[in-house]
């Protein structure tokens, strides 16, 4: 290292989990929502939240992070906070001040005796599993700065660390993600919004802030040229005396954005090094006073970093940039659990290889030290990380020759069913003996308190396995009887034995592990605890066959087996980083393939492979879609192609649009696909109609997210709409999604209406 580089790179974070250890904020929020909402209740919630923030500051301090993020905390969601910060609550809420109850109104809607006000819509934050509240803009509601809550949070952090760095989602990202006005109208509002940001920045300057991080992850998307062109003028307006801006990009490669970024009137750029290979291209074009923040630790990976390998990458950058180099995780740590140190029930070889949010802080400061003082200064940590990883790599089950060979063999040729769909359909029509417009459900039936209690008791050892299994078999019998008496055509067993559609399979597969406290915020107070895929996946024994076979033994009607697809298991897990997602998907598919074989052999005539997360896996940039779709489709086919012609393969997807991926949906070659269409009033079917989708379709005709029971007439109307788009001999009748969150009375009535609607449809369209 040249002697001229004294000093060390600045360490900082882009954001931190806000749910608190042991999900403190969740419990506090939910307690508050149940309370009468008095000043005392609110005070308690605020204190709990302050403790969560204090804890995060403490950990940053302990690790010696120079510029911890602040202003990233939210009681529900950061985008909803921004809406209030800029006075952009939709008109239907009336005039909302920027306070807690306003935030909860945006998030949860408002219900009074006289009115129901719908909440903001929710959607996924880029390609993460975090869901944000979608801001709603209209053409003329003026921006109005109401910064009290935000400033209070920043001041609280500054009091402890004057170098704390406020974080804001940037104006272009805010406008791009918003709805309610056309893209053109939203873009036209950019100058006005920039003025408001600038006013806020001026207030931050007054509070003593030096650096502000502005997140523009939208730079990772395929933006129209006029949006890209708007960055420059907007950021000129943002320039505020006394404030230095760090513009943060993440989740996607810089490809094609270097020109836009290098010229922006900001003082630094944060780059996600986990997706950007060529950071030099940016450094080459950046004026020599600007900061480059290297997002070097993968902010979404739970795995301990290879410190030595990262230093290989950072050292040349540090040579070039000196203390203009900042170090950070690639993105906010929001997408990670808080602390791997609490995982005392995992095998030690796994536990020592985990790095959650707290561990990332430590790794970050180690890297900074390794650059400032040379590798020897952190030699022990480098070696320890390497040794831990070696132990994991050598762990039995990590690499299994038999699985690797099996997958290689299974993917030599494109997996395909024995016959093409028309021939299969003919065989299935004979064996299944279904009427026109067959009726079915998506899999789960109500998960009653009794079912959950039984599962909890069994897990705690208070209920023995055979009593538990008897309870589940009884529940299955109840579900079968109910479906028979309602008159459904293809029955399901109801999934009472499943707590979660991914965890249930993960627990029965080799290669998975489960944390105790690995919770990650999904939205608001809701968290998920994704399983960890750490080793090669294998299925030691059948997973669902006894339940499905039991169900089939109770009825003469066909029962549909129920599996979670490879892509969905992958998307909703933390995945190993030493094998491509593609290969892990194939391993999962190979395991599911064995299950399909066993289900078919047990006489289960139909098998549904759920892929609700199929679309989620799409890369942010379109030029990378093909590669993903190619292996995702192959994984699904690998799992299902082995089914005999007579076995009807179903798949199910929800929360999806299909227009731009319809070819891949067709390539799955499922005999039947059921989708969620009610809320779009069958609009989502257009993609299938326009494409002449060749196989059978069950467009959902009952919105199971709403407690409302649809009338027979309403269902019939939807079916008539569907019939205009789907040929009669390929149309199924079913709800939008599984019924596990609903209660029995509404389920029974709604399904009766659904069956009645199908019967009337048959009357109106008797066929030949
Ligand atoms: N078979 C699952 C169920 O019915 C499907 C769930 C889903 O699509 N998310 O619950
Ligand atoms: Zn669904």
XYZ file of C-alpha atoms and ligand atoms in Angstrom:
779
model
C 0.000 0.000 0.000
C 1.535 3.405 -0.909
C 2.414 5.386 2.198
C 0.303 8.296 0.964
C -2.799 6.422 2.087
C -3.087 7.085 5.693
C -6.560 6.893 7.044
C -9.054 4.202 6.357
C -12.175 3.763 4.318
C -15.366 5.031 5.877
C -17.753 2.297 6.924
C -21.502 2.842 6.722
C -24.800 1.032 6.461
C -27.725 1.671 4.136
C -30.327 0.505 6.642
C -30.887 -1.996 9.397
C -33.693 -4.410 10.373
C -36.343 -2.475 12.259
C -38.362 -5.298 13.686
C -36.053 -5.550 16.721
C -34.609 -8.595 18.440
C -37.188 -11.242 19.234
C -39.477 -9.324 16.884
C -40.050 -6.732 19.617
C -41.675 -4.219 17.295
C -44.102 -6.803 15.937
C -45.492 -7.603 19.364
C -45.637 -3.969 20.282
C -47.402 -2.944 17.069
C -49.950 -5.708 17.277
C -50.576 -4.865 20.919
C -51.166 -1.263 19.939
C -53.599 -2.188 17.165
C -55.602 -4.255 19.641
C -55.577 -1.478 22.223
C -57.956 1.432 22.540
C -55.247 3.652 21.080
C -54.986 5.991 24.054
C -52.038 8.334 24.557
C -50.598 5.799 26.974
C -50.845 3.015 24.423
C -49.140 5.188 21.847
C -46.463 6.176 24.317
C -45.705 2.541 25.023
C -45.374 1.773 21.318
C -43.057 4.727 20.823
C -40.869 3.623 23.702
C -40.594 0.120 22.316
C -39.633 1.512 18.931
C -37.052 3.799 20.515
C -35.548 0.742 22.191
C -35.337 -1.036 18.822
C -33.499 1.935 17.326
C -31.222 2.260 20.348
C -30.313 -1.391 20.030
C -29.348 -0.911 16.373
C -27.264 2.147 17.211
C -25.575 0.214 19.979
C -24.567 -2.575 17.608
C -23.287 -0.096 15.043
C -21.269 1.593 17.781
C -19.913 -1.664 19.096
C -18.694 -2.630 15.630
C -17.244 0.833 15.077
C -19.310 1.695 12.011
C -18.476 5.276 11.063
C -21.734 6.379 9.539
C -24.703 4.336 10.676
C -27.917 4.781 8.745
C -30.667 6.733 10.429
C -34.128 7.715 9.287
C -34.559 4.208 7.914
C -36.737 3.146 10.812
C -40.457 2.897 10.193
C -43.372 1.798 12.304
C -44.738 0.081 9.221
C -43.165 0.976 5.920
C -40.754 3.589 4.627
C -42.636 4.419 1.431
C -45.828 5.060 3.372
C -43.799 7.313 5.663
C -42.560 9.212 2.620
C -46.121 9.647 1.389
C -46.965 11.358 4.669
C -43.684 13.267 4.773
C -44.621 14.891 1.465
C -48.336 15.276 2.220
C -49.358 12.650 -0.314
C -51.970 10.603 1.538
C -54.689 9.806 -1.029
C -57.722 12.087 -0.970
C -60.001 9.320 0.329
C -58.247 9.573 3.715
C -59.117 13.248 4.091
C -56.456 15.567 5.424
C -53.971 13.370 7.263
C -51.243 14.832 9.428
C -47.892 13.029 9.487
C -48.409 10.963 12.603
C -48.525 7.334 13.665
C -52.240 6.808 13.347
C -52.142 8.291 9.859
C -49.434 5.814 8.931
C -51.513 2.930 10.233
C -54.536 4.214 8.339
C -52.568 4.162 5.079
C -51.284 0.697 5.883
C -54.409 -0.952 7.194
C -57.254 1.100 5.833
C -59.943 2.652 7.969
C -63.247 1.186 8.909
C -65.936 3.151 10.696
C -69.657 2.661 11.062
C -70.262 4.775 7.986
C -67.280 4.269 5.711
C -64.592 1.854 4.617
C -61.390 3.420 3.349
C -59.102 1.057 1.476
C -55.435 0.954 2.457
C -52.585 1.618 0.044
C -51.788 -1.329 -2.180
C -48.801 -3.427 -1.305
C -46.183 -4.842 -3.607
C -42.735 -6.343 -3.529
C -39.713 -4.104 -3.115
C -37.777 -4.912 -6.278
C -36.664 -8.545 -6.221
C -36.806 -8.892 -2.442
C -39.487 -10.473 -0.306
C -40.161 -7.180 1.473
C -43.495 -5.603 0.564
C -43.895 -1.838 0.558
C -46.993 0.313 0.490
C -47.409 1.807 -2.937
C -47.653 5.620 -2.824
C -50.627 7.089 -4.664
C -50.216 10.374 -6.432
C -52.714 12.428 -8.278
C -52.006 15.108 -10.799
C -52.523 18.111 -8.591
C -52.239 17.363 -4.886
C -49.420 19.763 -3.933
C -46.372 18.433 -2.113
C -46.188 19.670 1.437
C -43.309 18.960 3.763
C -44.253 17.605 7.169
C -40.854 16.565 8.499
C -41.370 16.412 12.249
C -41.317 12.642 12.644
C -38.393 12.176 10.290
C -36.290 14.915 11.874
C -36.943 13.566 15.351
C -35.522 10.211 14.330
C -32.453 11.812 12.799
C -31.838 14.062 15.773
C -32.075 11.114 18.110
C -29.277 9.412 16.157
C -27.154 12.557 15.812
C -27.216 13.039 19.558
C -25.280 9.801 19.895
C -23.207 9.949 16.757
C -22.890 13.241 14.876
C -21.691 11.301 11.817
C -24.966 9.383 11.497
C -26.214 9.436 7.925
C -29.914 9.947 7.194
C -31.379 7.733 4.510
C -34.154 8.662 2.107
C -35.711 6.866 -0.815
C -35.048 9.218 -3.714
C -37.538 11.278 -5.720
C -37.174 9.279 -8.934
C -37.769 5.970 -7.188
C -40.690 7.421 -5.244
C -42.305 8.737 -8.426
C -41.630 5.618 -10.476
C -43.122 3.287 -7.880
C -46.170 5.453 -7.197
C -49.532 4.809 -8.773
C -52.647 6.841 -9.249
C -51.363 9.025 -12.067
C -49.808 8.130 -15.406
C -46.044 7.765 -15.667
C -45.971 10.960 -17.683
C -47.892 12.900 -15.044
C -45.716 11.521 -12.292
C -42.557 12.456 -14.104
C -43.919 15.938 -14.666
C -44.108 16.330 -10.905
C -40.419 15.576 -10.409
C -39.233 19.206 -10.279
C -41.794 20.083 -7.604
C -40.878 17.009 -5.604
C -37.185 17.831 -5.880
C -37.876 21.223 -4.317
C -39.490 19.490 -1.359
C -36.534 17.149 -0.947
C -34.268 20.143 -1.036
C -36.316 21.841 1.670
C -35.974 18.704 3.766
C -32.234 18.564 3.118
C -31.956 22.170 4.288
C -33.603 21.183 7.555
C -31.216 18.272 7.901
C -28.274 20.603 7.319
C -29.579 22.817 10.085
C -29.744 19.794 12.372
C -26.046 19.213 11.753
C -26.212 16.463 9.161
C -23.259 16.213 6.791
C -24.044 13.318 4.468
C -27.432 12.096 3.273
C -27.940 8.829 1.434
C -30.532 8.932 -1.318
C -31.646 5.546 -2.590
C -32.490 5.237 -6.267
C -32.799 1.480 -6.778
C -35.027 2.280 -9.736
C -31.771 2.765 -11.640
C -31.601 -1.019 -11.706
C -34.769 -1.308 -13.794
C -35.373 -0.866 -17.507
C -36.295 2.809 -17.286
C -37.699 4.749 -20.234
C -35.169 7.245 -21.611
C -37.166 10.266 -20.443
C -36.965 8.994 -16.876
C -33.224 8.453 -17.103
C -32.826 11.895 -18.591
C -34.724 13.426 -15.687
C -32.152 12.352 -13.116
C -29.754 15.126 -13.959
C -32.117 18.096 -13.663
C -33.798 16.607 -10.613
C -30.514 16.162 -8.786
C -29.473 19.681 -9.716
C -32.540 20.893 -7.899
C -31.711 18.669 -4.965
C -28.351 20.276 -4.353
C -28.507 21.917 -0.974
C -25.785 23.955 0.712
C -24.165 22.119 3.580
C -25.370 18.678 2.542
C -23.375 16.062 0.695
C -25.360 13.445 -1.150
C -24.519 9.785 -1.512
C -26.647 8.321 -4.268
C -27.287 4.637 -3.623
C -28.009 2.052 -6.285
C -28.449 -1.619 -5.545
C -29.917 -5.003 -6.565
C -28.808 -4.724 -10.198
C -25.676 -4.289 -12.273
C -24.676 -0.774 -13.273
C -24.654 -1.849 -16.901
C -25.759 1.029 -19.081
C -26.118 3.411 -16.143
C -22.520 4.509 -15.724
C -22.965 7.561 -17.919
C -26.016 8.797 -16.020
C -24.415 8.176 -12.644
C -20.980 9.619 -13.283
C -22.332 12.997 -14.281
C -24.906 13.505 -11.531
C -24.329 16.463 -9.240
C -23.928 14.308 -6.136
C -20.915 13.789 -3.891
C -20.773 10.035 -3.916
C -22.206 6.911 -5.485
C -22.956 3.643 -3.765
C -22.608 0.588 -5.965
C -23.792 -2.948 -5.280
C -20.640 -4.977 -5.836
C -22.518 -8.253 -5.614
C -24.209 -7.478 -8.931
C -21.692 -5.098 -10.507
C -18.540 -6.675 -11.790
C -16.874 -3.684 -13.365
C -16.821 -0.876 -10.851
C -13.714 0.560 -12.524
C -15.863 1.707 -15.411
C -17.570 4.064 -12.988
C -14.442 5.080 -11.096
C -12.763 5.957 -14.412
C -15.429 8.508 -15.201
C -15.997 9.943 -11.756
C -14.544 13.364 -10.873
C -11.663 12.920 -8.440
C -13.399 14.430 -5.426
C -16.320 12.034 -5.357
C -16.812 9.208 -2.930
C -17.333 5.656 -4.118
C -19.183 3.415 -1.714
C -18.458 -0.229 -2.389
C -21.400 -2.411 -1.435
C -19.064 -5.246 -0.867
C -20.914 -7.473 1.614
C -24.010 -9.061 0.185
C -26.771 -7.431 2.212
C -29.156 -10.243 1.363
C -26.871 -13.185 2.009
C -26.940 -14.986 5.321
C -23.457 -16.412 4.713
C -20.267 -15.390 6.417
C -18.003 -13.476 4.073
C -14.738 -14.650 2.603
C -12.806 -11.674 3.960
C -9.634 -12.571 2.096
C -11.451 -12.841 -1.217
C -13.191 -9.508 -0.670
C -9.901 -7.804 0.157
C -8.531 -9.060 -3.160
C -11.230 -7.026 -4.771
C -11.047 -4.008 -2.494
C -7.305 -3.441 -2.309
C -6.914 -2.149 -5.872
C -9.930 0.104 -5.326
C -8.403 1.454 -2.154
C -5.139 2.058 -4.014
C -7.020 4.180 -6.508
C -9.421 5.928 -4.214
C -7.776 6.155 -0.804
C -10.213 7.569 1.676
C -12.683 8.356 -1.076
C -13.537 4.682 -0.717
C -16.443 3.862 1.546
C -17.444 0.364 2.536
C -20.964 -0.924 3.093
C -23.225 -3.883 2.665
C -24.666 -3.974 -0.842
C -28.111 -2.828 0.334
C -30.057 -2.205 3.501
C -29.712 -5.058 5.999
C -33.506 -5.014 6.295
C -33.617 -8.228 4.303
C -31.625 -10.222 6.857
C -32.405 -11.596 10.284
C -30.762 -9.666 13.097
C -28.375 -11.915 14.912
C -26.876 -15.296 14.066
C -25.389 -15.545 17.549
C -28.746 -16.616 18.967
C -28.822 -19.731 16.767
C -27.623 -22.184 19.373
C -29.677 -25.079 18.061
C -28.112 -25.330 14.646
C -25.236 -27.693 13.962
C -22.118 -25.692 14.919
C -20.618 -26.071 11.461
C -23.635 -24.273 10.044
C -24.021 -21.714 12.820
C -20.404 -20.559 12.525
C -20.912 -19.869 8.832
C -23.878 -17.567 9.220
C -23.712 -13.813 9.083
C -26.898 -11.911 9.822
C -27.208 -8.129 10.206
C -25.094 -7.817 13.367
C -22.361 -10.028 11.963
C -22.307 -7.968 8.772
C -21.398 -4.917 10.859
C -18.438 -6.766 12.325
C -17.301 -8.018 8.931
C -17.531 -4.521 7.547
C -15.265 -3.076 10.150
C -12.828 -5.958 9.738
C -12.594 -5.200 6.026
C -11.941 -1.537 6.735
C -9.185 -2.487 9.143
C -7.750 -4.937 6.648
C -7.451 -2.116 4.119
C -6.202 0.547 6.505
C -3.698 -1.534 8.435
C -2.974 -4.305 5.968
C -4.145 -7.868 5.845
C -2.019 -9.032 8.722
C -4.040 -6.828 11.038
C -7.043 -9.060 10.460
C -5.156 -12.207 9.509
C -6.801 -14.247 12.204
C -10.301 -13.278 11.096
C -9.456 -14.020 7.475
C -8.175 -17.455 8.412
C -11.087 -18.157 10.717
C -13.589 -17.350 7.976
C -11.725 -19.579 5.548
C -11.464 -22.441 8.006
C -15.150 -22.239 8.900
C -16.100 -22.339 5.272
C -13.823 -25.308 4.684
C -15.509 -27.189 7.520
C -18.888 -26.482 5.971
C -17.711 -27.571 2.538
C -16.429 -30.805 4.006
C -19.575 -31.408 6.013
C -21.371 -34.582 5.092
C -24.393 -33.716 2.990
C -22.933 -30.549 1.533
C -21.919 -32.217 -1.713
C -23.489 -35.562 -2.535
C -22.115 -37.304 -5.561
C -25.286 -39.342 -6.011
C -27.485 -36.250 -6.162
C -25.179 -34.376 -8.485
C -25.058 -37.336 -10.837
C -28.800 -37.854 -10.719
C -29.445 -34.220 -11.570
C -26.885 -34.259 -14.354
C -28.516 -37.334 -15.817
C -32.032 -35.907 -15.537
C -31.125 -32.680 -17.293
C -29.272 -34.132 -20.266
C -32.463 -33.988 -22.291
C -35.277 -31.509 -21.959
C -37.717 -33.225 -19.576
C -41.026 -33.878 -21.334
C -44.217 -35.815 -20.658
C -44.630 -39.083 -22.552
C -47.362 -37.655 -24.804
C -48.361 -34.185 -25.880
C -51.227 -32.420 -24.094
C -54.058 -33.348 -26.495
C -53.325 -37.053 -26.092
C -52.936 -36.731 -22.312
C -56.194 -34.814 -22.114
C -57.980 -37.619 -23.920
C -56.617 -40.233 -21.513
C -57.340 -38.092 -18.469
C -60.898 -37.402 -19.606
C -61.475 -41.140 -19.688
C -59.878 -42.003 -16.373
C -61.074 -39.007 -14.372
C -64.588 -38.960 -15.754
C -65.022 -35.253 -15.109
C -67.971 -33.139 -16.226
C -67.578 -30.088 -18.400
C -66.345 -27.094 -16.339
C -64.959 -29.264 -13.523
C -64.830 -27.735 -10.076
C -61.885 -27.887 -7.685
C -60.057 -25.892 -4.998
C -56.457 -24.765 -4.676
C -55.477 -27.057 -1.822
C -55.802 -25.758 1.710
C -58.995 -25.726 3.745
C -59.503 -23.616 6.907
C -56.630 -23.940 9.364
C -58.758 -23.861 12.465
C -57.511 -22.996 15.961
C -57.829 -26.685 16.853
C -55.529 -27.708 14.014
C -52.928 -25.125 14.968
C -53.176 -26.080 18.624
C -52.670 -29.760 17.790
C -49.595 -28.962 15.707
C -48.136 -26.778 18.443
C -48.758 -29.463 21.067
C -47.131 -32.094 18.868
C -44.079 -29.903 18.217
C -43.671 -29.297 21.907
C -43.915 -33.000 22.602
C -47.206 -32.617 24.445
C -49.030 -34.696 21.848
C -47.499 -37.943 20.590
C -47.003 -38.492 16.905
C -49.635 -41.135 16.458
C -52.328 -39.045 18.178
C -51.281 -36.080 16.086
C -51.471 -38.107 12.895
C -54.884 -39.419 13.870
C -56.039 -35.840 14.408
C -54.828 -34.902 10.940
C -56.385 -37.991 9.325
C -59.684 -37.086 10.992
C -59.417 -33.561 9.666
C -58.751 -34.916 6.187
C -61.867 -37.080 6.490
C -63.876 -34.010 7.463
C -62.529 -32.071 4.499
C -63.295 -34.921 2.083
C -66.854 -35.297 3.417
C -67.408 -31.557 3.144
C -66.234 -31.466 -0.465
C -68.412 -34.436 -1.365
C -71.473 -32.901 0.146
C -70.753 -29.577 -1.561
C -70.402 -31.517 -4.805
C -66.902 -30.594 -5.958
C -65.407 -32.709 -8.744
C -61.675 -32.897 -7.964
C -61.048 -33.049 -4.240
C -58.060 -32.117 -2.092
C -56.975 -33.352 1.313
C -56.952 -29.824 2.738
C -53.312 -29.483 3.881
C -54.066 -29.532 7.647
C -50.608 -30.995 8.336
C -48.814 -28.005 6.804
C -47.868 -24.919 8.750
C -46.246 -23.389 5.719
C -46.043 -24.576 2.142
C -42.247 -24.294 1.963
C -41.238 -25.192 5.505
C -43.351 -28.330 5.375
C -41.289 -29.741 2.522
C -37.980 -28.346 3.736
C -38.382 -30.173 7.021
C -38.623 -33.468 5.184
C -35.783 -32.906 2.757
C -32.057 -33.314 3.321
C -30.007 -30.182 2.814
C -32.310 -27.856 4.761
C -31.900 -26.256 8.174
C -34.230 -24.099 10.255
C -33.297 -21.201 12.478
C -34.922 -20.295 15.761
C -34.884 -16.574 15.313
C -34.127 -15.962 11.660
C -37.086 -13.641 11.142
C -37.194 -11.113 8.346
C -39.805 -8.413 7.917
C -42.212 -9.197 5.109
C -44.482 -6.177 5.601
C -45.649 -4.133 8.568
C -45.586 -6.382 11.598
C -45.426 -9.553 9.497
C -42.223 -11.544 9.383
C -41.136 -14.715 7.652
C -38.527 -17.228 8.739
C -37.128 -18.693 5.523
C -35.484 -22.109 5.710
C -31.806 -22.377 4.878
C -30.725 -24.599 2.004
C -27.150 -25.427 2.902
C -26.537 -28.875 1.404
C -27.469 -30.975 -1.574
C -31.199 -31.604 -1.556
C -32.462 -35.148 -1.311
C -35.722 -36.796 -0.357
C -35.103 -39.604 2.120
C -38.698 -40.804 1.956
C -42.121 -39.880 0.595
C -43.437 -36.626 2.033
C -47.120 -36.363 1.197
C -48.162 -39.770 -0.043
C -49.747 -41.072 3.153
C -51.978 -38.004 3.485
C -53.078 -38.000 -0.135
C -53.567 -41.780 -0.175
C -55.647 -41.560 2.980
C -57.788 -38.873 1.376
C -58.204 -40.912 -1.808
C -59.196 -43.999 0.209
C -62.179 -42.083 1.596
C -63.814 -41.137 -1.685
C -64.624 -42.326 -5.188
C -63.954 -38.878 -6.591
C -60.452 -38.037 -7.788
C -58.146 -36.509 -5.168
C -55.454 -34.046 -6.190
C -52.054 -34.398 -4.507
C -50.419 -31.155 -3.450
C -46.738 -30.186 -3.765
C -44.822 -26.928 -3.608
C -42.805 -26.363 -6.757
C -39.023 -26.091 -6.987
C -38.933 -22.412 -7.922
C -41.184 -21.412 -5.041
C -39.201 -23.397 -2.481
C -36.061 -21.727 -3.800
C -37.516 -18.198 -3.781
C -38.781 -18.453 -0.242
C -35.594 -19.901 1.245
C -32.120 -18.616 2.033
C -30.005 -20.443 -0.511
C -26.411 -21.639 -0.361
C -23.926 -19.464 -2.236
C -21.592 -22.179 -3.491
C -23.968 -23.580 -6.084
C -26.051 -21.765 -8.694
C -29.742 -21.206 -8.018
C -30.348 -23.120 -11.194
C -28.643 -26.239 -9.867
C -30.391 -25.968 -6.498
C -33.716 -25.696 -8.340
C -32.897 -28.881 -10.247
C -32.048 -30.697 -7.028
C -35.377 -29.645 -5.550
C -37.093 -30.697 -8.743
C -35.423 -34.106 -8.664
C -36.701 -34.640 -5.118
C -40.207 -33.582 -6.119
C -40.001 -35.836 -9.145
C -39.624 -38.826 -6.833
C -42.674 -37.634 -4.920
C -44.655 -37.391 -8.167
C -43.651 -40.951 -9.023
C -44.775 -42.195 -5.613
C -48.056 -40.288 -5.664
C -48.908 -41.647 -9.094
C -47.983 -45.167 -7.985
C -50.243 -44.759 -4.945
C -53.138 -44.134 -7.309
C -53.402 -40.359 -6.930
C -54.883 -39.323 -10.294
C -54.033 -35.595 -10.183
C -51.082 -33.711 -8.698
C -50.822 -29.957 -8.265
C -47.383 -28.378 -8.123
C -47.791 -24.859 -6.726
C -45.563 -22.145 -8.125
C -46.913 -18.886 -6.670
C -43.372 -17.462 -6.642
C -42.636 -18.289 -10.263
C -42.849 -14.699 -11.426
C -41.065 -13.317 -8.382
C -37.840 -14.903 -9.466
C -37.609 -12.735 -12.579
C -34.429 -10.653 -12.678
C -34.927 -6.891 -12.534
C -33.498 -6.296 -15.989
C -35.321 -7.822 -18.898
C -32.214 -8.867 -20.761
C -31.660 -11.427 -17.993
C -35.199 -12.845 -18.009
C -34.583 -15.484 -20.629
C -31.861 -17.190 -18.686
C -34.026 -17.400 -15.530
C -37.172 -18.511 -17.318
C -35.248 -21.183 -19.113
C -34.081 -22.976 -15.962
C -37.234 -22.227 -13.980
C -39.354 -23.910 -16.639
C -36.902 -26.795 -16.875
C -37.045 -27.313 -13.101
C -40.836 -27.476 -13.146
C -40.785 -29.911 -16.040
C -38.148 -31.985 -14.376
C -40.429 -32.388 -11.363
C -43.572 -33.153 -13.350
C -42.690 -34.720 -16.704
C -42.335 -38.122 -15.098
C -46.080 -38.280 -14.428
C -47.868 -40.905 -16.542
C -50.207 -39.499 -19.182
C -53.210 -40.417 -17.056
C -51.958 -38.384 -14.102
C -53.245 -34.867 -14.464
C -50.639 -32.261 -13.549
C -51.984 -28.992 -12.189
C -50.086 -25.881 -11.268
C -51.192 -22.785 -9.415
C -49.929 -19.221 -9.428
C -51.232 -16.176 -7.682
C -50.495 -12.460 -7.426
C -49.200 -12.699 -10.965
C -49.466 -11.038 -14.298
C -48.791 -13.280 -17.207
C -48.609 -11.122 -20.320
C -44.869 -10.982 -20.645
C -44.136 -14.537 -19.491
C -47.011 -16.409 -21.092
C -44.735 -18.409 -23.364
C -42.892 -19.794 -20.375
C -46.159 -20.515 -18.580
C -47.230 -22.541 -21.581
C -43.849 -24.243 -21.682
C -44.480 -25.609 -18.182
C -46.948 -27.845 -19.999
C -49.121 -28.406 -16.941
C -52.413 -29.998 -17.905
C -54.280 -27.426 -15.835
C -53.219 -24.055 -14.458
C -55.267 -22.231 -11.833
C -54.652 -18.517 -11.360
C -55.948 -15.578 -9.375
C -58.255 -13.508 -11.571
C -61.225 -12.260 -9.548
C -59.887 -8.878 -8.523
C -58.900 -8.086 -12.081
C -62.408 -9.094 -13.155
C -60.892 -11.766 -15.414
C -58.554 -9.251 -17.090
C -55.558 -11.443 -16.258
C -57.017 -14.088 -18.559
C -56.380 -11.933 -21.597
C -52.775 -13.034 -21.728
C -53.933 -16.637 -22.071
C -56.590 -15.774 -24.630
C -54.278 -13.653 -26.777
C -51.666 -16.380 -26.717
C -54.161 -19.160 -27.466
C -52.961 -20.964 -24.380
C -53.202 -24.625 -25.370
C -53.984 -26.427 -22.089
C -56.707 -26.157 -19.433
C -57.218 -23.071 -17.247
C -59.001 -22.462 -13.975
C -59.342 -18.706 -13.565
C -60.209 -17.953 -9.940
C -63.806 -16.787 -9.518
C -63.832 -16.163 -5.777
C -61.493 -13.634 -4.147
C -60.467 -15.555 -1.057
C -58.574 -12.553 0.358
C -61.893 -10.926 1.153
C -64.323 -12.194 3.783
C -67.200 -11.587 1.376
C -69.038 -14.638 0.118
C -69.671 -14.312 -3.620
C -73.182 -14.993 -4.871
C -73.839 -17.700 -7.444
C -74.757 -14.964 -9.910
C -71.499 -13.099 -9.377
C -69.526 -16.286 -9.949
C -71.574 -17.142 -13.013
C -70.940 -13.695 -14.442
C -67.192 -14.169 -14.024
C -67.413 -17.572 -15.647
C -69.269 -16.143 -18.624
C -66.494 -13.564 -18.968
C -63.963 -16.379 -18.788
C -65.821 -18.388 -21.385
C -65.342 -15.550 -23.832
C -61.611 -16.105 -23.473
C -61.161 -19.824 -22.791
C -62.655 -22.669 -24.879
C -65.455 -24.419 -23.003
C -63.787 -27.818 -22.916
C -60.709 -26.352 -21.215
C -62.307 -24.178 -18.538
C -62.165 -25.094 -14.841
C -64.066 -23.551 -11.963
C -62.190 -22.768 -8.725
C -61.357 -20.092 -6.136
C -58.410 -17.689 -6.532
C -56.182 -19.383 -3.976
C -56.071 -21.695 -0.960
C -58.652 -21.376 1.801
C -56.507 -21.741 4.892
C -57.126 -18.228 6.181
C -60.900 -18.429 5.819
C -63.528 -19.876 8.173
C -65.668 -22.938 7.507
C -69.087 -21.260 7.236
C -67.993 -18.827 4.506
C -66.002 -21.541 2.729
C -68.959 -23.887 2.644
C -71.380 -21.294 1.332
C -68.969 -19.880 -1.222
C -68.071 -23.313 -2.550
C -71.766 -24.236 -2.775
C -72.288 -21.123 -4.860
C -69.297 -22.038 -6.979
C -70.595 -25.550 -7.635
C -74.057 -24.193 -8.403
C -72.579 -21.631 -10.797
C -70.698 -24.403 -12.627
C -73.927 -26.415 -12.898
C -75.775 -23.451 -14.381
C -72.925 -22.809 -16.768
C -73.237 -26.400 -17.968
C -76.950 -25.804 -18.493
C -76.289 -22.679 -20.504
C -73.455 -24.230 -22.540
C -74.306 -27.925 -22.880
C -71.615 -28.660 -25.497
C -71.880 -31.650 -27.774
N -51.860 -25.128 -2.203
C -51.632 -23.903 -1.497
C -52.859 -23.575 -0.675
O -53.928 -23.854 -1.094
C -51.332 -22.766 -2.441
C -50.955 -21.525 -1.709
C -50.505 -20.372 -2.574
O -50.752 -20.306 -3.731
N -49.844 -19.411 -2.022
O -52.784 -23.014 0.397
Zn -52.385 -18.922 -4.510
